[in-house]
Tab-separated table of C-alpha atoms in Angstrom:
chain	number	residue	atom	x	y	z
A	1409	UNK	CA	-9.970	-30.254	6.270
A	1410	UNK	CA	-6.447	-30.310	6.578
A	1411	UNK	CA	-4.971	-26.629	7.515
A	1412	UNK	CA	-1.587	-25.027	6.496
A	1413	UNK	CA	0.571	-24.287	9.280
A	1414	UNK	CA	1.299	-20.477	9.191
A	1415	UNK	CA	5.078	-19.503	9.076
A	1416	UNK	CA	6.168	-18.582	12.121
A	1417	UNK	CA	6.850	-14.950	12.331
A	1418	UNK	CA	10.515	-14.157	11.189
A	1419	UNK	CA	10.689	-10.738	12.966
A	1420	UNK	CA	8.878	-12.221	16.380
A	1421	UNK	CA	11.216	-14.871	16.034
A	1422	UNK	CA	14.734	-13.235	15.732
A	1423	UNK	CA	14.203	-9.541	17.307
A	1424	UNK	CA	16.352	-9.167	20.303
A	1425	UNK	CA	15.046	-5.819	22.152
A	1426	UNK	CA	18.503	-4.169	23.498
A	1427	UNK	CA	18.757	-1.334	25.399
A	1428	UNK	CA	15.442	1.497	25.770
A	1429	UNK	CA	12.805	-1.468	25.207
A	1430	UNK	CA	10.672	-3.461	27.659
A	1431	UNK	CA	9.583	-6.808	26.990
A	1432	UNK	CA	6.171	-5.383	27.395
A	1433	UNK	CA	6.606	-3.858	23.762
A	1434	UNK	CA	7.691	-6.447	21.943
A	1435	UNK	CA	4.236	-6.961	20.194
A	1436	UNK	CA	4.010	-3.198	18.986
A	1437	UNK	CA	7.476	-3.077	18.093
A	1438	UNK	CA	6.919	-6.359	15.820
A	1439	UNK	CA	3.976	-5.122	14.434
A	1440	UNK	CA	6.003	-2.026	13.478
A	1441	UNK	CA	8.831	-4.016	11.522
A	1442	UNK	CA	6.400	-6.036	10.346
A	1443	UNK	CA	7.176	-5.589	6.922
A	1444	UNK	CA	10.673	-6.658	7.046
A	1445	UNK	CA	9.581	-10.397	7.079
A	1446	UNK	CA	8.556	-10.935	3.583
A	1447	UNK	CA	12.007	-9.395	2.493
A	1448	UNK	CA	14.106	-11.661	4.737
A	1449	UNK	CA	12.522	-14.489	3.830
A	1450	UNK	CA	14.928	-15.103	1.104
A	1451	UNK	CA	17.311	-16.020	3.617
A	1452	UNK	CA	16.920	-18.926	6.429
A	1453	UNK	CA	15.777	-18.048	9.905
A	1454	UNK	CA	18.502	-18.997	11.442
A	1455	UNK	CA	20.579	-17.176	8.936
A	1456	UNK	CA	18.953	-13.558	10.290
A	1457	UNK	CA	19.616	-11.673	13.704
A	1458	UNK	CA	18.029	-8.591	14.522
A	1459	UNK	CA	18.818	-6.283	17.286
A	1460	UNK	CA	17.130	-2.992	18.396
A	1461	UNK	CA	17.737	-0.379	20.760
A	1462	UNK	CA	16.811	3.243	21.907
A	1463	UNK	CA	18.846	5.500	23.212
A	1464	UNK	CA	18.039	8.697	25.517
A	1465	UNK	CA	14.246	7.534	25.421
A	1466	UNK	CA	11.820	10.392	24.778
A	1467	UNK	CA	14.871	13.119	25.485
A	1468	UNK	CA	15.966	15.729	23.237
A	1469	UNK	CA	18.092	13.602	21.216
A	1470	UNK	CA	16.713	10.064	20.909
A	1471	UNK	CA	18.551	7.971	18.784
A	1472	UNK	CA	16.859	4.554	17.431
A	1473	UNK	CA	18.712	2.028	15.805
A	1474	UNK	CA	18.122	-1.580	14.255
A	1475	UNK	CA	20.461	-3.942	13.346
A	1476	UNK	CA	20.527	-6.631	11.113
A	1477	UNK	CA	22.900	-9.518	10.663
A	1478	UNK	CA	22.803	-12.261	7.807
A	1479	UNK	CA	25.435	-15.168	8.082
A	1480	UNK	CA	26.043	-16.119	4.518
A	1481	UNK	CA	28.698	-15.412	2.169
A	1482	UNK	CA	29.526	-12.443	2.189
A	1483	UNK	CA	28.487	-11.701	5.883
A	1484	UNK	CA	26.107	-8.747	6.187
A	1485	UNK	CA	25.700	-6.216	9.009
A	1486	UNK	CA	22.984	-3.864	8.088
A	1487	UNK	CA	22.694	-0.858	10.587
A	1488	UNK	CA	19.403	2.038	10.665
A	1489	UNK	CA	19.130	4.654	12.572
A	1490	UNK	CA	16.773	7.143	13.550
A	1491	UNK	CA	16.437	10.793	15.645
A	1492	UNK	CA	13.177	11.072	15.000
A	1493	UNK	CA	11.335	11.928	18.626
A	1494	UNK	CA	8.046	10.308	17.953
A	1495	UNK	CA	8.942	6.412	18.648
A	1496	UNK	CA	6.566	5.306	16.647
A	1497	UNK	CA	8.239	7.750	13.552
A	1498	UNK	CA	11.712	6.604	14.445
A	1499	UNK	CA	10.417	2.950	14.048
A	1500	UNK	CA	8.756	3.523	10.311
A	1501	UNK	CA	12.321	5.221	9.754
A	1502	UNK	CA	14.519	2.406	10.774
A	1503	UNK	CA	12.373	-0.410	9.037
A	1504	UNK	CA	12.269	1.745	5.841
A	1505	UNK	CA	16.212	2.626	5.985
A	1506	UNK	CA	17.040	-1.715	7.022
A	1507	UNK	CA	14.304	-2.497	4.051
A	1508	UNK	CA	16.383	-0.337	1.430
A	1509	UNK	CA	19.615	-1.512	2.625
A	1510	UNK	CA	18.278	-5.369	2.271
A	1511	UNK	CA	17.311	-4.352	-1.664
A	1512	UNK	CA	20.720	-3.045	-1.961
A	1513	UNK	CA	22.657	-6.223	-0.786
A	1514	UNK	CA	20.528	-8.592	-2.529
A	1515	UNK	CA	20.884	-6.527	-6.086
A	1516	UNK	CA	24.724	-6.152	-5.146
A	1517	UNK	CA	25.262	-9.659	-5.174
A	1518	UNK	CA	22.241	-10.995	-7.620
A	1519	UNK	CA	23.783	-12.168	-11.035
A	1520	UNK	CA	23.472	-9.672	-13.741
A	1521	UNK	CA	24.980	-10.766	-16.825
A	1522	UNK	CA	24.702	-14.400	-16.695
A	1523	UNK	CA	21.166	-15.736	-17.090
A	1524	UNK	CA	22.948	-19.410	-16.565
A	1525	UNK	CA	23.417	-18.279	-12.404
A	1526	UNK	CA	20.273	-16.147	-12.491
A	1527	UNK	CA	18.280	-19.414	-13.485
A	1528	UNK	CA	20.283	-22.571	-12.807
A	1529	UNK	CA	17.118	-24.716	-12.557
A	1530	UNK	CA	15.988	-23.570	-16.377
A	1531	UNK	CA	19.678	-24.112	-18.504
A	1532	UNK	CA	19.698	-26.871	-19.904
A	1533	UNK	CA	22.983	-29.549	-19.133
A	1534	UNK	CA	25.957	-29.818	-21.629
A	1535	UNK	CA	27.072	-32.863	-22.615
């Protein structure tokens, strides 16, 4: 039996831990943004960048931010942040804020009006 060779992860794949985060996290943290994948996926890999860092770890005012970038036209740089001082709740945050930010940008520049660039595949060819 012949099996399907899963995706690789996008998130696992792209996710550059800055500043706050030890490589020693990395699987939790993906776990956590986990979600984000089937969103980007409408994009190439190589197409998406993500970047996130903590700052003032566990102190008083913790500040969590992720950062997304998307190379196409026009260029996107998504930024969500959190102050929440549960980790784990800042994380939730940040993925939620990046996944309505990614619904945004993709109904921003989604054709509205003209079913013709909605669904090129379907028109049919003038003469």
């Amino acid at each position: 039996m012949t099996e399907i060779p899963e995706k690789p992860n996008l998130i696992d794949e792209r996710l550059h831990l800055a500043t706050g985060f030890h490589e020693s996290e990395r699987d939790w943290i993906v776990r956590r943004l986990a979600t984000l994948g089937p969103r980007l996926r409408s994009f190439d890999a190589v197409q998406v960048d993500l970047e996130i860092s903590v700052k003032e770890r566990d102190g008083a005012s913790q500040q969590v931010t992720l950062e997304c970038w998307i190379r196409r036209s026009p260029r996107l740089h998504l930024v969500a942040t959190s102050g929440a001082h549960e980790l784990a709740v800042a994380l939730n945050e940040v993925r939620n804020g990046l996944l309505r930010q990614i619904d945004d940008a993709k109904t921003r520049t989604e054709p509205h009006s003209n079913r013709a660039l909605r669904h090129p595949q379907t028109t049919a060819e003038l003469p």
